[in-house]
């Protein structure tokens, strides 16, 4: 074999290998990224909220979130301290019979929800860590009643901890404009990008952390919508993106997730 032919064969082989490796890298499963860089502090209730809730009087300053006449359990959120003073999204009152527990430190935000499971004694309240245009990050609180009828917070799900648990489980791959999502290596959903004026995908194309919500009726579930990061601009886009759900299990070692599903 002459040298020219030998080098041609080597070059051809290298090109084929590079093409194969490039294609493999392009379609490889990549970890999703998180927008939150640290734990989100729940914040501190305004002094006006603390002062008002020292003596609870359920009136038109409050909104009823839940009322279970069978168990006598009710939950209210504080909408305002007065016509002139906002609650700034803080303040929850829990009633069991005639006993009322004031929890001014819970930030309920704009869309709080509550659910009581009489069989387990678990009362779940959905508050808010962050909210705004394109942002909705909820924080679930688990409460239980003592023998005296007062409620105590026994656990809450930190948004950053949940984001990190999701980042460990979720991956994605990109082929052209098609994005495929996986949970623990198994394919969940495909989405086709239709945005053409943002300069293409960034190397770290998929992020989570701006949209995390929960289901609290029955087994606790987390719902996360991934966003796409483009070369132009620093705003995540959610067009055509699926919502990924998982069952949440709280253990002594933190959060575990199971039973992943996706909805388009």
Short mmCIF file of C-alpha atoms in Angstrom, two decimals:
data_model
loop_
_atom_site.label_atom_id
_atom_site.label_comp_id
_atom_site.label_asym_id
_atom_site.label_seq_id
_atom_site.Cartn_x
_atom_site.Cartn_y
_atom_site.Cartn_z
CA UNK A 1 0.00 0.00 0.00
CA UNK A 2 1.52 3.32 -1.03
CA UNK A 3 1.83 6.17 1.48
CA UNK A 4 -0.76 8.36 -0.27
CA UNK A 5 -3.40 5.64 -0.11
CA UNK A 6 -2.48 4.83 3.48
CA UNK A 7 -2.84 8.45 4.62
CA UNK A 8 -6.11 8.77 2.69
CA UNK A 9 -7.55 5.78 4.56
CA UNK A 10 -6.39 7.15 7.92
CA UNK A 11 -7.89 10.57 7.14
CA UNK A 12 -11.16 9.00 6.04
CA UNK A 13 -11.31 6.97 9.24
CA UNK A 14 -10.64 10.02 11.40
CA UNK A 15 -13.34 12.03 9.66
CA UNK A 16 -15.81 9.21 10.17
CA UNK A 17 -14.85 8.93 13.85
CA UNK A 18 -15.20 12.69 14.37
CA UNK A 19 -18.56 12.71 12.67
CA UNK A 20 -19.74 9.83 14.82
CA UNK A 21 -18.44 11.44 18.01
CA UNK A 22 -19.96 14.77 17.07
CA UNK A 23 -23.31 13.19 16.40
CA UNK A 24 -23.11 11.22 19.66
CA UNK A 25 -22.25 14.36 21.62
CA UNK A 26 -25.07 16.31 19.96
CA UNK A 27 -27.63 13.69 21.00
CA UNK A 28 -26.10 12.92 24.39
CA UNK A 29 -28.21 13.25 27.53
CA UNK A 30 -27.20 16.46 29.30
CA UNK A 31 -28.16 17.49 32.85
CA UNK A 32 -30.70 20.27 33.24
CA UNK A 33 -29.49 23.44 34.98
CA UNK A 34 -30.99 25.27 37.96
CA UNK A 35 -31.78 28.97 38.11
CA UNK A 36 -31.54 29.15 41.92
CA UNK A 37 -27.98 29.30 43.24
CA UNK A 38 -28.83 28.88 46.93
CA UNK A 39 -31.68 28.22 49.34
CA UNK A 40 -34.52 30.74 49.23
CA UNK A 41 -35.06 32.37 52.61
CA UNK A 42 -38.78 32.41 53.51
CA UNK A 43 -38.49 36.06 54.47
CA UNK A 44 -39.80 37.98 57.47
CA UNK A 45 -43.38 39.06 57.96
CA UNK A 46 -44.03 42.81 58.14
CA UNK A 47 -44.45 44.13 61.69
CA UNK A 48 -48.01 45.20 60.85
CA UNK A 49 -48.90 41.56 60.14
CA UNK A 50 -47.25 40.33 63.35
CA UNK A 51 -49.06 42.96 65.42
CA UNK A 52 -52.46 42.30 63.86
CA UNK A 53 -52.23 38.54 64.31
CA UNK A 54 -51.45 38.73 68.01
CA UNK A 55 -55.23 38.82 68.40
CA UNK A 56 -57.00 36.90 65.65
CA UNK A 57 -60.36 38.16 64.49
CA UNK A 58 -61.53 36.59 61.23
CA UNK A 59 -63.11 39.42 59.25
CA UNK A 60 -62.98 40.78 55.70
CA UNK A 61 -59.19 41.14 55.98
CA UNK A 62 -59.00 37.36 55.58
CA UNK A 63 -59.79 34.93 52.79
CA UNK A 64 -61.02 31.38 53.46
CA UNK A 65 -58.70 28.81 51.87
CA UNK A 66 -60.31 25.71 53.32
CA UNK A 67 -63.22 24.82 55.57
CA UNK A 68 -63.88 21.22 56.63
CA UNK A 69 -67.06 21.15 58.69
CA UNK A 70 -66.66 17.45 59.50
CA UNK A 71 -63.31 17.86 61.26
CA UNK A 72 -63.73 21.50 62.25
CA UNK A 73 -60.49 22.43 60.47
CA UNK A 74 -60.32 25.76 58.62
CA UNK A 75 -57.53 27.80 57.04
CA UNK A 76 -57.50 31.53 56.26
CA UNK A 77 -54.96 33.77 54.55
CA UNK A 78 -54.48 37.42 55.50
CA UNK A 79 -55.17 39.69 52.53
CA UNK A 80 -54.64 43.04 54.24
CA UNK A 81 -53.99 44.53 57.66
CA UNK A 82 -56.39 47.38 56.89
CA UNK A 83 -57.72 49.22 53.88
CA UNK A 84 -54.48 51.24 53.88
CA UNK A 85 -51.94 48.58 54.88
CA UNK A 86 -51.13 45.49 52.79
CA UNK A 87 -50.19 42.14 54.29
CA UNK A 88 -47.52 41.83 51.57
CA UNK A 89 -48.60 38.22 51.09
CA UNK A 90 -47.92 37.11 54.68
CA UNK A 91 -50.11 35.57 57.34
CA UNK A 92 -52.00 32.29 57.77
CA UNK A 93 -54.55 31.37 60.44
CA UNK A 94 -55.50 27.76 61.15
CA UNK A 95 -58.60 26.87 63.11
CA UNK A 96 -59.57 23.61 64.77
CA UNK A 97 -62.83 23.97 66.58
CA UNK A 98 -62.56 27.11 68.68
CA UNK A 99 -58.74 27.05 68.74
CA UNK A 100 -56.95 29.31 66.26
CA UNK A 101 -53.25 29.22 65.43
CA UNK A 102 -51.76 32.39 63.95
CA UNK A 103 -48.75 31.93 61.68
CA UNK A 104 -47.70 35.38 60.45
CA UNK A 105 -44.36 34.07 59.10
CA UNK A 106 -45.92 31.97 56.33
CA UNK A 107 -45.79 33.81 53.03
CA UNK A 108 -48.89 32.63 51.21
CA UNK A 109 -48.45 34.77 48.10
CA UNK A 110 -51.15 35.24 45.50
CA UNK A 111 -52.51 31.71 45.05
CA UNK A 112 -52.34 29.82 48.36
CA UNK A 113 -54.08 26.47 48.82
CA UNK A 114 -54.69 24.12 51.73
CA UNK A 115 -55.68 20.48 52.18
CA UNK A 116 -56.34 18.46 55.34
CA UNK A 117 -56.12 14.67 55.47
CA UNK A 118 -58.14 13.56 58.50
CA UNK A 119 -56.83 9.98 58.23
CA UNK A 120 -53.17 10.99 58.64
CA UNK A 121 -53.66 14.27 60.48
CA UNK A 122 -51.57 16.05 57.84
CA UNK A 123 -52.45 19.63 56.95
CA UNK A 124 -50.68 20.92 53.85
CA UNK A 125 -50.53 24.62 53.05
CA UNK A 126 -49.05 25.90 49.79
CA UNK A 127 -47.27 29.20 50.21
CA UNK A 128 -44.94 31.04 47.87
CA UNK A 129 -41.18 31.56 47.69
CA UNK A 130 -41.14 33.57 44.45
CA UNK A 131 -43.72 34.92 42.03
CA UNK A 132 -43.81 37.38 39.19
CA UNK A 133 -43.89 37.53 35.41
CA UNK A 134 -43.03 34.03 34.23
CA UNK A 135 -42.07 32.99 37.78
CA UNK A 136 -44.10 30.84 40.18
CA UNK A 137 -42.22 28.93 42.88
CA UNK A 138 -44.39 27.45 45.63
CA UNK A 139 -43.35 26.26 49.09
CA UNK A 140 -45.40 23.50 50.78
CA UNK A 141 -45.74 23.51 54.57
CA UNK A 142 -46.72 20.39 56.51
CA UNK A 143 -48.53 21.03 59.79
CA UNK A 144 -50.02 18.82 62.48
CA UNK A 145 -52.28 19.48 65.45
CA UNK A 146 -51.33 18.92 69.06
CA UNK A 147 -53.69 17.62 71.72
CA UNK A 148 -54.49 21.23 72.63
CA UNK A 149 -55.75 21.89 69.10
CA UNK A 150 -52.94 24.23 68.09
CA UNK A 151 -51.12 23.61 64.80
CA UNK A 152 -47.36 23.39 64.41
CA UNK A 153 -45.20 23.43 61.28
CA UNK A 154 -43.36 20.10 61.22
CA UNK A 155 -41.77 20.34 57.77
CA UNK A 156 -41.55 22.41 54.60
CA UNK A 157 -40.04 21.77 51.19
CA UNK A 158 -37.22 24.15 50.38
CA UNK A 159 -37.39 25.31 46.76
CA UNK A 160 -33.64 25.08 46.17
CA UNK A 161 -33.52 21.56 47.62
CA UNK A 162 -36.36 20.52 45.32
CA UNK A 163 -34.63 22.13 42.32
CA UNK A 164 -31.45 20.18 43.07
CA UNK A 165 -33.33 16.89 43.45
CA UNK A 166 -34.95 17.50 40.05
CA UNK A 167 -31.60 18.43 38.49
CA UNK A 168 -30.18 15.08 39.59
CA UNK A 169 -33.03 13.18 37.97
CA UNK A 170 -33.73 15.12 34.76
CA UNK A 171 -31.68 15.19 31.56
CA UNK A 172 -32.28 16.27 27.98
CA UNK A 173 -30.92 15.92 24.47
CA UNK A 174 -31.22 18.12 21.40
CA UNK A 175 -31.46 17.04 17.77
CA UNK A 176 -31.97 20.00 15.49
CA UNK A 177 -35.00 21.82 16.94
CA UNK A 178 -36.31 18.78 18.82
CA UNK A 179 -35.70 18.57 22.57
CA UNK A 180 -36.15 15.24 24.34
CA UNK A 181 -36.58 15.08 28.11
CA UNK A 182 -35.62 12.13 30.31
CA UNK A 183 -36.11 11.20 33.97
CA UNK A 184 -33.52 8.86 35.46
CA UNK A 185 -32.46 8.00 31.90
CA UNK A 186 -35.95 7.11 30.62
CA UNK A 187 -37.58 9.20 27.91
CA UNK A 188 -40.51 11.32 29.13
CA UNK A 189 -41.44 13.77 26.39
CA UNK A 190 -40.38 15.55 23.23
CA UNK A 191 -40.81 19.24 22.43
CA UNK A 192 -40.13 21.13 19.20
CA UNK A 193 -38.67 24.60 19.43
CA UNK A 194 -40.52 27.13 17.27
CA UNK A 195 -38.58 30.26 18.27
CA UNK A 196 -36.41 31.39 15.35
CA UNK A 197 -35.23 34.89 16.29
CA UNK A 198 -33.18 34.20 19.45
CA UNK A 199 -29.91 33.08 17.87
CA UNK A 200 -30.15 29.37 18.62
CA UNK A 201 -29.69 27.37 21.83
CA UNK A 202 -27.05 28.16 24.44
CA UNK A 203 -24.68 25.33 25.34
CA UNK A 204 -26.57 25.05 28.65
CA UNK A 205 -29.94 25.13 26.94
CA UNK A 206 -32.41 23.84 29.52
CA UNK A 207 -33.05 25.33 32.96
CA UNK A 208 -35.54 24.68 35.76
CA UNK A 209 -36.31 26.65 38.91
CA UNK A 210 -38.63 29.46 37.81
CA UNK A 211 -41.78 27.37 37.67
CA UNK A 212 -42.21 24.83 40.48
CA UNK A 213 -45.65 24.04 41.88
CA UNK A 214 -47.24 21.19 43.84
CA UNK A 215 -50.29 18.98 44.15
CA UNK A 216 -51.32 18.43 47.77
CA UNK A 217 -54.53 16.43 47.50
CA UNK A 218 -53.38 12.85 47.91
CA UNK A 219 -49.69 11.91 47.52
CA UNK A 220 -47.65 15.12 47.28
CA UNK A 221 -46.53 15.78 43.71
CA UNK A 222 -44.16 18.36 42.26
CA UNK A 223 -44.79 19.99 38.88
CA UNK A 224 -41.91 21.64 37.03
CA UNK A 225 -41.83 23.29 33.63
CA UNK A 226 -38.37 23.56 32.02
CA UNK A 227 -37.38 26.71 30.16
CA UNK A 228 -35.13 27.15 27.12
CA UNK A 229 -32.07 29.40 27.20
CA UNK A 230 -31.12 31.06 23.90
CA UNK A 231 -28.01 32.93 22.76
CA UNK A 232 -29.93 36.22 22.59
CA UNK A 233 -31.23 37.52 25.91
CA UNK A 234 -31.24 36.08 29.42
CA UNK A 235 -34.95 35.26 29.70
CA UNK A 236 -36.10 31.64 29.66
CA UNK A 237 -38.78 30.70 27.14
CA UNK A 238 -41.50 28.13 27.83
CA UNK A 239 -43.23 27.81 24.46
CA UNK A 240 -44.24 24.17 23.78
CA UNK A 241 -42.41 22.95 26.89
CA UNK A 242 -43.92 20.00 28.81
CA UNK A 243 -44.75 20.03 32.51
CA UNK A 244 -42.93 17.23 34.31
CA UNK A 245 -44.47 15.76 37.48
CA UNK A 246 -43.14 13.41 40.13
CA UNK A 247 -44.31 12.01 43.45
CA UNK A 248 -42.47 13.58 46.40
CA UNK A 249 -41.24 11.46 49.29
CA UNK A 250 -39.91 13.23 52.39
CA UNK A 251 -37.35 11.21 54.32
CA UNK A 252 -34.89 11.86 57.14
CA UNK A 253 -32.22 12.24 54.45
CA UNK A 254 -34.16 14.79 52.39
CA UNK A 255 -36.25 14.52 49.24
CA UNK A 256 -36.64 11.54 46.93
CA UNK A 257 -38.69 11.59 43.72
CA UNK A 258 -40.48 8.78 41.90
CA UNK A 259 -43.15 8.04 39.29
CA UNK A 260 -42.11 10.70 36.78
CA UNK A 261 -44.64 11.74 34.13
CA UNK A 262 -44.97 14.52 31.57
CA UNK A 263 -47.88 16.56 30.26
CA UNK A 264 -47.67 18.68 27.13
#
